[in-house]
Amino acid sequence: MPLLGGIRPPIAVLCVLILALAGLTAQVLGPGGEPVVPKAVLSSQQHFAEDGAIALRASVDERVTDLRRTADALNAGGPAEPERVLSDLSKTYQKWTGTTVLDLKSGDVLAARGEPIPLAWLKKDDLTGDRALTPRMVRLETGDVRLMTMAVLDRKGQSQQLLIASNSLAVPAINLGPFRTMAVVARDGEVLATAGFEQSEALNSDQERKELSFQQKQMGVLADRAAQLTDRHPAAAKEPGSRGYPGVSGTLLGDDYNGRVSTAGYASLASSDPADKESVAAGLGLTVVALLPVVQQQTAADAGRGLYGLIAAGALVVVGMLSALVLWASVQRPLLRLFLESRRLARGDLTRPVGVPGWGEVARIGSALERLRVQLGGPEGEGGAGRGGRATRFGVRVPLALTAVLLLLWCVPVGLLLNRTDGSVSIPASLVNDQRDRTDLVADRVRRALNEAQADLVSTSRLLDVKDTAADTALLQDALREHTRYQALYVVDDDGRTVTRAGGDPHAWSDDKYLPLVRVSGEGGRTPVLQAGASVPGHKGLTLVGEIRVQFLNALLTRPGLGEVRVVDSGTRTLASSRGFLAFEKLPNNALTDLVRAGTVQVGSGAVENGLLLRDGGKVTVAAAAPFSGGGVASDIGWTVVSWQNANGFRITAYEREDRSVLAGLLGLAAIIVSLGWVYLVVARPLRALAADAEKLADGDLKTVHYPRYQDEVGAVVRSLELIRQQVQARRQQQARPPADHRLGAGGK
């Protein structure tokens, strides 16, 4: 009998799976106290650092792109004085700390604005070769670090000039929230800029100053560790198959002070789409580190939880052994006895009656074998041949169902009732604060993107020549290819008529001076129409309008760990979303609507962001709303970014225990399906077919040949049944022949 066939292997596998699941249950549902810092808090710091890295990368890349785009536009135009160039540049983009134009031939400074730019670092290698005009970091005499961006001005009638712009590598101007600090770290671990640390003179006590000094030291230590960890390829730093942030990111745990543990998230600057385009900022080797002191959790384990897990594991062992016993007594043992009886009959031992089990397919087969024994010439048993077994209906499916029910008595309570959470789960306050601060960061990104879009329109509008429509169309087509945020660009007059356009079909634009330069229309359509406008200089009534793709805003809203994020207008109607949405639809519940309206209330200097923990029955939701604030044309359009997510996705101990209980129940269900499904396919179905064949043979069907499908107990009974069929057939043929002496006597007369 092969070792891997028959009824014994699935029963053995079931026992092994039950014991393994019992050990796992005792491990994951047993002892385990609260960690020092919840995993959800650490993950939130990692996401915060990633958001900061994205904001810094986008800021640096936009400044480099804007300077190069401005240089290309100036090169395409006529001669202009250096002072005029810097003046127009500062009016269009207020983002550089200093700008300088120098003559490449003589090296003389022709014009300068803002912070003085030292030129000692500028060498021939910075202007020639493969890395010509590559932005580079330069340290000033004050110790500050600046990013120097260069572009060549090569216009007709003028000698070549070099346009240099410097900007700081400071932490993005985002809301860090209370107690959080952020730093920009160089490749060697040097902290280039920090934000969030309070000034020592503003502190009220020596204890606060000591804590500030401790946190500053922690930032230095963790920043150095983060720089070492990010000095790897992103593919090597991630687990195989993992996705998410394109760069290297992670979390660090520092020392504790006065009951608070220093937690940090870090993220290297990475291109938003490394496969599509390169990023200047990503090549600088910078890392953003976000540091937050968190109140230390209690680490004492629940004294009764170890016994709790052992009880659950012990109950599983008891249920599993009962299930195996049912299969052994009702399936394995009768089947093995049936195999021995069939082999005895096939060898010709007909003296003893066949032991017929009481029920099921084995009873039907045993009854048929008893009838075949009598047909082969065996003595009649007590009660006659064929007694019992034929009235059964369900057979071996009954013990299988009983086994499944026994195991489900453990799986269902553990998976659906054990460690269940409700609306009273404690959510760390830092998670609510992080939801609020990260939502404000997303709002700042969207606002800056809209401001950037309108600033690009201002820059492009200065290059329009209304008298040359063909040239304007070509200019708009080039701008449309260069700026992927637009789906259409067109020039309209004061009557709303389109003068020239590129891209999709234009929508109506009103020249009302009371309307903002960034606006939304298209109500009743499939998607909102987001428009930004800029007046064409020197041509009163003409406006360059750009329609911003909704998909562009949707991409800005997609951030891990924030749940669903939407941009809504002053009427709380949806304009963009990180997930699918209907144009101008309302928020899903009134609590979110109230949260948005509360954020737009003027408090002090303006509207403020808000975070909220919503408890509705057994559901806990963390939500936040951040209205647009800050500078630029998009700051007062009345839009708000709102986000919310179900707290059961947080890696908090209560939810993790619930997930482990569900996992244990699902693993038990998988063990039921694997083991009992194996028994049903390999034993139950062939056994039912064998019972039908044995009854047909006992009723006189000697023509059907019986072939074994499996090399197991059922297959062995099939082989014996075929031998018995041949014996019965031979016996009947022998009985049908006339006696030999009768034939001889008839022939002699």
XYZ file of C-alpha atoms in Angstrom:
749
model
C 0.000 0.000 0.000
C 1.607 3.330 -1.018
C 2.331 5.642 1.886
C 0.893 8.744 0.177
C -2.445 7.255 -0.814
C -5.691 6.439 0.926
C -7.396 7.739 4.032
C -4.401 7.885 6.372
C -2.391 10.792 4.836
C -5.200 13.417 4.988
C -5.987 12.482 8.580
C -2.286 12.755 9.451
C -2.073 16.108 7.652
C -5.130 17.336 9.558
C -3.485 16.423 12.860
C -0.248 18.173 11.879
C -2.104 21.308 10.757
C -4.134 21.365 13.965
C -1.008 21.086 16.137
C 0.800 23.757 14.109
C -2.187 26.103 14.290
C -2.466 25.462 18.034
C 1.167 26.462 18.520
C 0.670 29.565 16.381
C -2.470 30.455 18.309
C -0.676 30.192 21.635
C 2.071 32.426 20.237
C 0.049 35.220 18.601
C -2.914 35.271 20.987
C -0.836 34.707 24.062
C 1.368 37.091 26.037
C 2.211 40.421 24.505
C 2.123 43.842 26.103
C 1.844 47.237 24.513
C 5.002 48.193 22.588
C 7.009 51.180 23.688
C 5.722 53.042 20.629
C 2.769 51.733 18.590
C 3.715 50.654 15.091
C 1.060 52.989 13.726
C 2.857 55.980 15.254
C 6.166 54.913 13.716
C 4.542 54.396 10.309
C 2.983 57.838 10.568
C 6.399 59.414 11.149
C 7.723 57.599 8.089
C 4.851 58.908 5.968
C 5.405 62.403 7.341
C 9.074 62.283 6.340
C 8.068 61.017 2.890
C 5.658 63.925 2.505
C 8.393 66.348 3.506
C 10.806 64.768 1.023
C 8.203 65.012 -1.739
C 7.570 68.675 -0.931
C 11.297 69.487 -0.887
C 11.952 67.542 -4.084
C 9.070 69.236 -5.889
C 10.205 72.660 -4.667
C 13.791 72.191 -5.850
C 12.796 70.672 -9.192
C 10.279 73.421 -9.872
C 12.860 76.141 -9.192
C 15.371 74.523 -11.523
C 12.748 73.962 -14.227
C 11.392 77.505 -13.931
C 14.845 79.048 -14.273
C 15.690 76.977 -17.337
C 12.288 77.656 -18.883
C 12.719 81.370 -18.303
C 16.147 81.259 -19.925
C 14.733 79.459 -22.979
C 11.958 82.045 -23.280
C 14.461 84.905 -23.022
C 16.695 83.293 -25.633
C 13.738 83.077 -27.997
C 12.959 86.799 -27.568
C 14.882 89.942 -28.317
C 17.715 91.581 -26.380
C 16.964 92.695 -22.834
C 18.929 94.445 -20.139
C 20.150 92.186 -17.284
C 18.391 94.386 -14.709
C 15.119 93.982 -16.647
C 15.628 90.207 -16.784
C 16.025 89.915 -13.017
C 13.138 92.297 -12.378
C 10.718 90.285 -14.526
C 12.019 87.078 -12.977
C 11.373 88.283 -9.427
C 7.892 89.487 -10.329
C 6.910 86.172 -11.880
C 8.521 83.785 -9.380
C 9.157 84.758 -5.768
C 11.216 81.719 -4.906
C 14.934 82.552 -5.100
C 17.036 84.048 -2.328
C 19.340 85.691 -4.841
C 19.845 86.051 -8.607
C 22.840 87.190 -10.620
C 23.663 87.730 -14.298
C 27.330 87.705 -15.281
C 29.161 87.962 -18.566
C 30.725 84.632 -19.519
C 33.526 86.196 -21.497
C 34.751 88.766 -18.990
C 33.308 87.297 -15.803
C 31.858 90.633 -14.764
C 28.629 90.771 -12.761
C 26.063 92.605 -14.896
C 23.158 92.588 -12.453
C 22.277 91.144 -9.058
C 19.225 90.977 -6.832
C 18.532 89.635 -3.376
C 21.149 87.759 -1.397
C 24.690 88.170 -2.723
C 25.895 85.077 -4.575
C 29.596 84.197 -4.110
C 31.337 83.170 -7.306
C 34.496 81.549 -5.948
C 32.969 78.106 -6.410
C 32.306 78.672 -10.127
C 34.877 76.855 -12.275
C 35.250 75.884 -15.896
C 34.062 72.339 -15.157
C 30.694 73.764 -14.063
C 30.147 75.204 -17.565
C 31.577 72.487 -19.826
C 31.511 68.717 -20.091
C 28.815 66.187 -19.305
C 27.833 67.899 -16.054
C 27.653 71.407 -17.468
C 25.145 73.693 -15.713
C 24.303 70.955 -13.211
C 22.895 72.462 -9.989
C 25.209 72.138 -7.063
C 25.227 72.888 -3.353
C 27.484 75.697 -2.137
C 28.249 76.706 1.437
C 28.201 80.449 2.151
C 30.499 82.290 4.539
C 27.664 82.345 7.059
C 27.666 78.547 7.089
C 24.358 78.233 5.288
C 24.065 75.954 2.278
C 22.515 77.167 -0.977
C 21.547 75.334 -4.133
C 22.991 77.132 -7.160
C 21.080 76.771 -10.420
C 22.513 78.003 -13.705
C 21.226 78.745 -17.189
C 22.907 80.335 -20.217
C 21.361 83.408 -21.843
C 22.315 83.347 -25.502
C 20.385 86.062 -27.346
C 20.973 87.659 -30.698
C 22.993 90.842 -30.547
C 24.375 90.126 -27.063
C 27.289 88.143 -25.711
C 26.612 84.978 -23.759
C 25.563 85.525 -20.166
C 25.147 83.213 -17.226
C 22.012 83.443 -15.117
C 22.568 82.100 -11.587
C 19.861 81.704 -8.964
C 20.333 80.509 -5.409
C 17.756 79.087 -3.091
C 17.965 77.580 0.335
C 17.600 73.908 1.172
C 15.425 74.737 4.129
C 12.682 72.489 5.385
C 9.538 73.037 3.296
C 7.218 75.629 4.757
C 4.732 73.118 6.110
C 2.878 72.800 9.369
C 4.907 70.477 11.567
C 2.423 70.481 14.411
C 3.321 70.585 18.096
C 6.636 69.077 19.266
C 7.672 67.778 15.819
C 10.948 68.855 14.216
C 12.238 68.237 10.723
C 15.711 68.378 9.240
C 17.338 68.257 5.819
C 20.397 66.013 5.975
C 23.311 65.750 3.549
C 24.798 62.495 2.301
C 27.506 62.560 4.997
C 24.969 62.987 7.800
C 25.417 66.737 8.243
C 22.232 68.570 9.172
C 21.822 71.370 6.617
C 18.619 72.907 7.928
C 16.104 72.322 10.708
C 12.636 73.555 11.578
C 10.461 73.144 14.637
C 13.022 73.554 17.399
C 12.001 76.228 19.842
C 14.412 78.969 20.665
C 16.005 78.520 24.077
C 15.161 82.043 25.153
C 11.465 81.330 24.550
C 11.457 78.401 26.973
C 10.083 78.840 30.444
C 12.320 76.619 32.547
C 15.677 74.908 32.707
C 13.916 71.544 32.389
C 12.490 72.576 29.001
C 15.904 73.779 27.879
C 17.443 70.442 28.865
C 14.778 68.590 26.914
C 15.373 70.839 23.898
C 19.103 70.131 24.087
C 18.371 66.407 24.311
C 16.108 66.502 21.255
C 18.709 68.427 19.266
C 21.312 65.785 20.083
C 18.842 63.065 19.147
C 18.251 64.761 15.811
C 21.981 64.726 15.109
C 22.335 61.046 16.017
C 19.244 59.897 14.127
C 20.096 62.083 11.126
C 23.486 60.399 10.837
C 21.877 56.951 11.012
C 19.248 57.958 8.462
C 21.907 59.207 6.022
C 23.670 55.838 6.230
C 20.423 53.928 5.677
C 19.363 56.012 2.690
C 22.748 55.584 0.990
C 21.374 52.508 -0.762
C 19.492 51.754 -3.931
C 15.721 51.836 -3.305
C 15.310 48.372 -4.802
C 17.850 46.918 -2.358
C 16.316 48.730 0.612
C 12.808 47.354 0.077
C 11.450 43.874 0.451
C 10.976 42.034 -2.875
C 7.717 43.050 -4.506
C 7.019 45.978 -2.188
C 5.867 49.267 -3.643
C 5.013 52.686 -2.263
C 7.479 55.535 -1.886
C 9.981 55.411 -4.772
C 12.937 56.343 -2.578
C 14.400 54.859 0.595
C 12.336 55.463 3.717
C 11.907 53.962 7.143
C 11.649 54.608 10.869
C 14.105 54.965 13.725
C 13.667 54.734 17.470
C 15.846 56.931 19.668
C 16.358 57.290 23.389
C 13.753 58.308 25.910
C 13.750 61.374 28.109
C 11.277 62.306 30.809
C 8.809 59.587 29.757
C 8.896 60.419 26.042
C 10.637 58.379 23.352
C 12.239 59.989 20.310
C 10.705 58.541 17.150
C 11.894 59.486 13.691
C 10.908 58.849 10.117
C 13.341 59.364 7.269
C 13.030 59.508 3.491
C 15.499 60.206 0.732
C 14.603 62.601 -2.062
C 13.449 60.558 -5.047
C 11.869 61.238 -8.408
C 8.091 60.928 -8.460
C 8.476 58.606 -11.452
C 12.078 57.359 -11.748
C 11.263 55.349 -14.885
C 9.830 58.389 -16.661
C 12.098 61.311 -15.858
C 15.068 62.238 -13.730
C 14.952 64.612 -10.799
C 17.622 67.214 -10.045
C 16.742 67.157 -6.365
C 16.933 63.355 -6.240
C 20.556 63.512 -7.349
C 21.645 65.776 -4.493
C 21.782 62.923 -1.957
C 19.531 64.676 0.557
C 17.411 63.037 3.241
C 14.496 64.443 5.204
C 14.189 63.381 8.852
C 11.062 64.007 10.927
C 11.502 63.723 14.714
C 8.653 63.495 17.215
C 8.902 62.691 20.947
C 6.082 60.289 21.843
C 4.782 59.421 25.290
C 6.123 56.009 26.223
C 3.504 53.249 26.364
C 3.183 50.754 29.161
C 5.210 47.648 28.339
C 3.810 45.351 31.005
C 2.114 42.335 29.482
C -1.388 41.315 30.447
C -0.960 38.634 33.109
C -3.970 36.627 31.929
C -3.273 36.838 28.209
C -0.721 34.022 28.249
C -3.285 31.702 29.826
C -5.831 33.098 27.396
C -3.798 31.955 24.401
C -3.062 28.551 25.960
C -6.770 27.938 26.548
C -7.570 28.762 22.917
C -4.756 26.504 21.701
C -5.814 23.693 24.050
C -9.402 23.918 22.850
C -8.176 23.602 19.283
C -6.129 20.508 20.131
C -9.129 18.872 21.804
C -11.425 19.683 18.896
C -8.802 18.531 16.402
C -8.268 15.208 18.158
C -12.010 14.602 18.311
C -12.250 15.323 14.599
C -9.409 12.915 13.808
C -11.048 10.284 16.025
C -14.329 10.661 14.133
C -12.570 10.172 10.810
C -10.612 7.217 12.128
C -13.631 5.434 13.627
C -16.163 6.144 10.865
C -14.015 6.153 7.724
C -10.521 4.737 8.133
C -11.235 1.696 10.295
C -14.299 0.404 8.346
C -12.478 0.981 5.056
C -9.428 -1.013 6.192
C -11.665 -3.874 7.379
C -13.462 -3.815 4.040
C -10.119 -4.017 2.250
C -9.143 -7.120 4.264
C -12.513 -8.810 3.627
C -12.352 -8.175 -0.112
C -8.805 -9.531 -0.318
C -9.869 -12.659 1.588
C -12.693 -13.336 -0.861
C -10.408 -12.681 -3.834
C -8.012 -15.363 -2.497
C -10.885 -17.889 -2.346
C -11.510 -17.964 1.422
C -15.312 -18.299 1.457
C -15.796 -20.096 4.747
C -16.631 -17.100 6.917
C -19.347 -14.533 6.246
C -18.270 -10.998 5.397
C -18.359 -8.617 8.349
C -20.815 -5.940 7.146
C -20.482 -2.478 8.808
C -23.633 -0.880 10.117
C -24.048 2.043 7.694
C -22.691 4.010 4.784
C -21.006 3.063 1.559
C -18.826 0.511 3.320
C -22.006 -1.210 4.521
C -23.336 -1.343 0.968
C -20.034 -2.710 -0.300
C -19.851 -5.262 2.549
C -23.392 -6.435 1.819
C -22.546 -6.827 -1.880
C -19.407 -8.802 -1.014
C -21.450 -11.106 1.210
C -23.844 -11.784 -1.655
C -20.901 -12.450 -3.970
C -19.409 -14.854 -1.420
C -22.612 -16.875 -1.488
C -22.653 -16.776 -5.293
C -19.131 -18.194 -5.299
C -20.329 -21.191 -3.279
C -19.760 -20.057 0.246
C -22.122 -21.222 3.018
C -25.141 -19.067 3.808
C -24.630 -16.703 6.726
C -27.144 -16.043 9.480
C -29.988 -13.835 8.268
C -29.242 -14.478 4.583
C -27.062 -12.720 2.092
C -27.362 -9.050 1.400
C -28.530 -8.046 4.865
C -28.125 -4.354 5.810
C -26.393 -1.344 4.319
C -28.694 -0.579 1.385
C -31.004 1.884 3.153
C -28.241 4.452 3.849
C -28.336 7.760 1.972
C -25.535 10.076 3.066
C -22.756 7.644 3.855
C -19.238 8.947 4.388
C -20.383 12.548 3.942
C -21.910 12.417 7.421
C -18.584 12.000 9.315
C -16.986 14.584 7.044
C -19.729 17.059 7.861
C -19.480 16.219 11.563
C -15.713 16.785 11.476
C -16.199 20.129 9.732
C -18.764 21.188 12.317
C -16.423 20.270 15.179
C -13.604 22.341 13.704
C -15.937 25.233 12.876
C -16.971 25.300 16.529
C -13.452 26.591 17.159
C -12.805 28.594 13.970
C -15.982 30.686 14.001
C -15.771 31.966 17.607
C -12.053 32.646 17.311
C -12.330 34.408 13.947
C -15.541 36.346 14.521
C -15.895 36.802 18.281
C -12.449 36.701 19.882
C -10.592 40.002 20.487
C -13.253 42.013 18.685
C -12.875 45.773 18.873
C -15.540 48.437 19.171
C -15.802 52.192 19.169
C -14.004 52.475 22.497
C -10.555 51.593 21.120
C -7.935 54.060 22.316
C -6.304 55.927 19.416
C -3.017 57.757 20.152
C -3.449 61.513 19.943
C -0.346 61.741 17.750
C -2.166 59.860 14.972
C -4.963 62.429 14.941
C -2.385 65.232 14.940
C -0.459 63.578 12.117
C -3.630 63.186 10.066
C -4.281 66.903 10.503
C -0.708 68.002 9.780
C -0.304 65.727 6.755
C -3.618 66.949 5.365
C -2.366 70.502 5.747
C 0.810 69.473 3.938
C -1.231 68.056 1.032
C -3.284 71.257 0.953
C -0.057 73.242 0.751
C 1.155 71.058 -2.136
C -2.064 71.557 -4.081
C -2.070 75.306 -3.418
C 1.532 75.631 -4.539
C 0.806 73.579 -7.656
C -2.063 75.904 -8.577
C 0.087 78.953 -7.898
C 2.817 77.434 -10.045
C 0.330 76.793 -12.844
C -0.825 80.407 -12.796
C 2.776 81.671 -12.624
C 3.628 79.590 -15.702
C 0.724 81.217 -17.504
C 2.046 84.651 -16.552
C 5.478 83.728 -17.908
C 4.019 82.324 -21.140
C 1.668 85.289 -21.642
C 4.661 87.645 -21.938
C 5.859 85.738 -24.982
C 2.579 85.986 -26.901
C 2.459 88.068 -30.072
C -1.207 88.718 -30.767
C -0.463 89.815 -34.318
C 1.081 86.445 -35.238
C -1.592 83.811 -34.594
C 0.478 80.960 -36.030
C 3.409 81.759 -33.740
C 1.088 81.979 -30.725
C -0.463 78.609 -31.556
C 2.988 77.034 -31.822
C 3.985 78.643 -28.526
C 0.890 77.265 -26.779
C 1.450 73.811 -28.235
C 5.034 73.808 -26.984
C 3.899 74.975 -23.539
C 1.219 72.276 -23.489
C 3.783 69.580 -24.231
C 6.124 70.917 -21.584
C 3.530 71.373 -18.848
C 1.684 68.115 -18.308
C -0.607 69.747 -15.766
C -2.661 71.402 -18.537
C -5.186 69.778 -20.827
C -5.839 72.927 -22.870
C -4.362 76.402 -23.354
C -6.193 79.213 -25.118
C -6.366 83.001 -25.382
C -9.759 84.678 -24.983
C -10.804 88.293 -25.470
C -13.055 90.383 -23.247
C -16.136 88.989 -25.041
C -15.148 85.410 -24.229
C -14.211 84.519 -27.815
C -11.226 82.243 -28.371
C -8.395 83.931 -30.247
C -5.983 80.998 -30.403
C -5.794 77.687 -28.634
C -3.947 74.389 -28.191
C -5.149 71.117 -26.718
C -8.739 70.254 -25.880
C -11.881 72.251 -26.488
C -11.960 75.535 -24.536
C -14.610 76.378 -21.942
C -16.167 79.715 -21.144
C -14.052 82.233 -19.261
C -15.439 85.394 -17.673
C -13.337 88.542 -17.454
C -15.062 89.600 -14.234
C -12.451 91.261 -12.028
C -14.193 89.963 -8.906
C -13.635 86.321 -9.892
C -10.384 84.645 -8.797
C -7.689 83.820 -11.324
C -8.032 80.148 -10.354
C -11.621 78.950 -10.611
C -13.813 75.934 -11.297
C -16.750 75.461 -13.660
C -18.440 72.668 -15.597
C -21.148 71.877 -13.062
C -23.436 69.209 -14.467
C -20.651 67.641 -16.530
C -18.703 64.458 -16.004
C -15.623 66.208 -14.569
C -14.989 69.629 -13.037
C -13.284 72.190 -15.249
C -10.337 73.760 -13.371
C -9.106 76.956 -14.969
C -6.299 79.422 -14.285
C -5.816 82.696 -16.111
C -3.231 85.404 -16.705
C -3.681 88.712 -18.499
C -1.665 89.217 -21.674
C 0.630 92.246 -21.073
C 0.063 95.148 -23.435
C -3.261 93.831 -24.743
C -6.179 94.877 -22.598
C -9.002 92.355 -22.499
C -6.921 89.357 -23.607
C -6.400 86.535 -21.137
C -4.332 83.367 -21.406
C -6.355 80.538 -19.850
C -5.041 77.109 -18.896
C -7.305 74.205 -18.002
C -5.724 72.027 -15.344
C -6.250 68.303 -15.590
C -8.205 66.828 -12.693
C -5.906 63.803 -12.858
C -2.996 66.114 -12.028
C -4.637 67.123 -8.748
C -5.695 63.537 -8.057
C -2.054 62.456 -8.251
C -1.089 65.117 -5.697
C -3.682 63.776 -3.263
C -2.601 60.141 -3.370
C -0.509 59.495 -0.264
C -0.176 56.273 1.759
C -1.442 56.349 5.311
C -3.961 59.157 4.733
C -6.967 57.163 3.545
C -9.257 58.968 1.144
C -8.317 62.581 0.353
C -10.502 65.092 -1.463
C -10.391 68.700 -2.564
C -13.716 70.447 -1.996
C -14.885 73.972 -2.766
C -16.607 76.415 -0.427
C -19.862 74.472 -0.883
C -18.143 71.190 0.165
C -18.492 69.843 -3.374
C -15.795 67.436 -4.544
C -13.365 68.753 -7.168
C -10.638 66.091 -6.979
C -10.040 62.898 -5.039
C -7.364 60.306 -4.419
C -9.997 57.707 -5.336
C -12.879 57.642 -7.762
C -15.526 60.353 -7.343
C -18.494 61.972 -9.023
C -18.082 65.569 -10.136
C -19.325 68.027 -7.498
C -20.609 65.271 -5.208
C -21.023 65.993 -1.501
C -18.936 64.468 1.245
C -20.140 61.032 2.430
C -21.363 62.144 5.862
C -22.390 65.272 7.725
C -19.527 65.066 10.217
C -16.996 65.643 7.441
C -19.060 68.525 6.085
C -19.138 70.153 9.518
C -15.398 69.592 9.855
C -14.742 71.406 6.569
C -16.994 74.306 7.515
C -15.335 74.610 10.922
C -11.956 74.884 9.225
C -13.068 77.815 7.083
C -14.134 79.897 10.084
C -11.796 82.844 10.485
C -9.837 82.456 13.721
C -7.149 84.996 14.494
C -5.172 85.588 11.324
C -7.221 83.178 9.225
C -8.713 79.724 8.810
C -6.910 76.811 10.455
C -6.696 73.089 9.910
C -8.650 70.729 12.162
C -8.387 67.079 13.141
C -11.196 64.960 14.505
C -11.751 61.468 15.889
C -15.209 60.203 14.892
C -16.805 57.330 16.793
C -19.941 55.967 15.166
C -21.090 52.756 16.823
C -18.247 50.279 16.476
C -16.492 52.297 13.785
C -13.677 54.735 14.537
C -12.629 57.239 11.879
C -9.763 59.725 11.918
C -10.513 62.795 9.800
C -8.903 66.149 9.099
C -9.575 69.241 7.015
C -7.101 71.913 5.917
C -8.257 75.018 4.037
C -5.944 76.705 1.567
C -3.778 79.283 3.325
C -0.557 81.059 2.578
C 0.445 83.143 -0.409
C -0.359 83.128 -4.078
C -3.500 83.474 -6.167
C -4.868 80.142 -4.906
C -4.829 81.080 -1.227
C -8.252 82.743 -1.151
C -10.326 80.649 -3.553
C -12.136 78.897 -0.690
C -10.941 75.346 -1.356
C -10.239 72.799 1.381
C -8.446 69.466 1.479
C -10.251 66.902 3.617
C -9.055 63.386 4.451
C -10.398 60.477 6.465
C -9.561 56.839 7.115
C -10.890 53.988 9.201
C -8.800 53.491 12.321
C -8.917 49.694 11.981
C -6.140 50.069 9.403
C -3.783 51.409 12.078
C -1.139 49.078 13.445
C -2.428 49.348 17.014
C -2.273 46.433 19.451
C -6.055 46.102 19.755
C -6.555 45.949 15.991
C -3.541 43.679 15.536
C -4.994 41.191 18.038
C -8.281 41.279 16.197
C -6.501 40.656 12.915
C -4.560 37.775 14.436
C -7.761 36.198 15.687
C -9.316 36.504 12.239
C -6.148 35.025 10.738
C -6.279 32.065 13.150
C -9.907 31.429 12.204
C -9.100 31.629 8.504
C -6.152 29.262 8.899
C -8.432 26.803 10.684
C -10.922 27.119 7.844
C -8.118 26.475 5.370
C -7.129 23.330 7.302
C -10.754 22.132 7.074
C -10.908 22.733 3.338
C -7.545 21.107 2.623
C -7.910 18.008 4.793
C -11.609 17.256 4.394
C -11.529 18.217 0.733
C -8.706 15.733 0.309
C -10.748 12.997 2.016
C -13.811 13.819 -0.071
C -11.999 13.770 -3.415
C -9.710 10.784 -2.779
C -11.926 8.611 -0.592
C -15.589 9.656 -0.437
C -16.325 10.032 -4.157
C -14.455 6.850 -5.263
C -16.099 4.976 -2.371
C -19.584 5.960 -3.524
C -18.761 4.831 -7.071
C -17.334 1.579 -5.714
C -20.538 0.932 -3.707
C -22.662 1.328 -6.844
C -20.361 -0.979 -8.866
C -20.317 -3.641 -6.124
C -24.136 -3.679 -5.946
C -24.397 -3.988 -9.739
C -21.944 -6.889 -9.694
C -23.884 -8.604 -6.902
C -27.089 -8.120 -8.946
C -25.564 -9.982 -11.899
C -23.644 -7.412 -13.985
C -20.617 -9.530 -14.981
C -19.700 -7.617 -18.140
C -18.447 -4.392 -16.540
C -14.724 -4.506 -15.902
C -13.586 -2.682 -12.763
C -10.391 -0.579 -12.981
C -8.810 1.023 -9.891
C -8.265 4.784 -10.185
C -6.022 5.204 -7.141
C -3.361 3.060 -5.522
C -4.999 3.132 -2.081
C -7.512 1.221 0.034
C -10.385 1.949 -2.316
C -8.261 0.956 -5.319
C -7.301 -2.291 -3.566
C -10.985 -3.120 -2.985
C -11.691 -2.390 -6.682
C -8.943 -4.818 -7.721
C -10.334 -7.481 -5.410
C -13.817 -6.839 -6.794
C -12.522 -7.383 -10.336
C -10.975 -10.716 -9.276
C -14.240 -11.709 -7.666
C -16.111 -10.760 -10.865
C -13.832 -13.029 -12.867
C -14.361 -15.891 -10.377
C -18.138 -15.487 -10.441
C -18.087 -15.358 -14.251
C -15.939 -18.521 -14.443
C -18.189 -20.318 -11.959
C -21.323 -19.523 -13.945
C -19.686 -20.640 -17.201
C -18.675 -23.878 -15.573
C -22.200 -24.434 -14.210
C -23.670 -23.792 -17.665
C -21.698 -26.689 -19.328
C -23.369 -30.154 -19.586
C -21.706 -33.004 -17.621
C -18.874 -34.765 -19.542
C -20.170 -38.381 -18.889
C -23.581 -37.445 -20.300
C -22.017 -36.309 -23.575
C -19.934 -39.502 -23.917
C -22.866 -41.837 -23.216
C -25.030 -40.204 -25.829
C -22.348 -40.533 -28.481
C -21.738 -44.337 -27.734
C -25.297 -45.390 -28.568
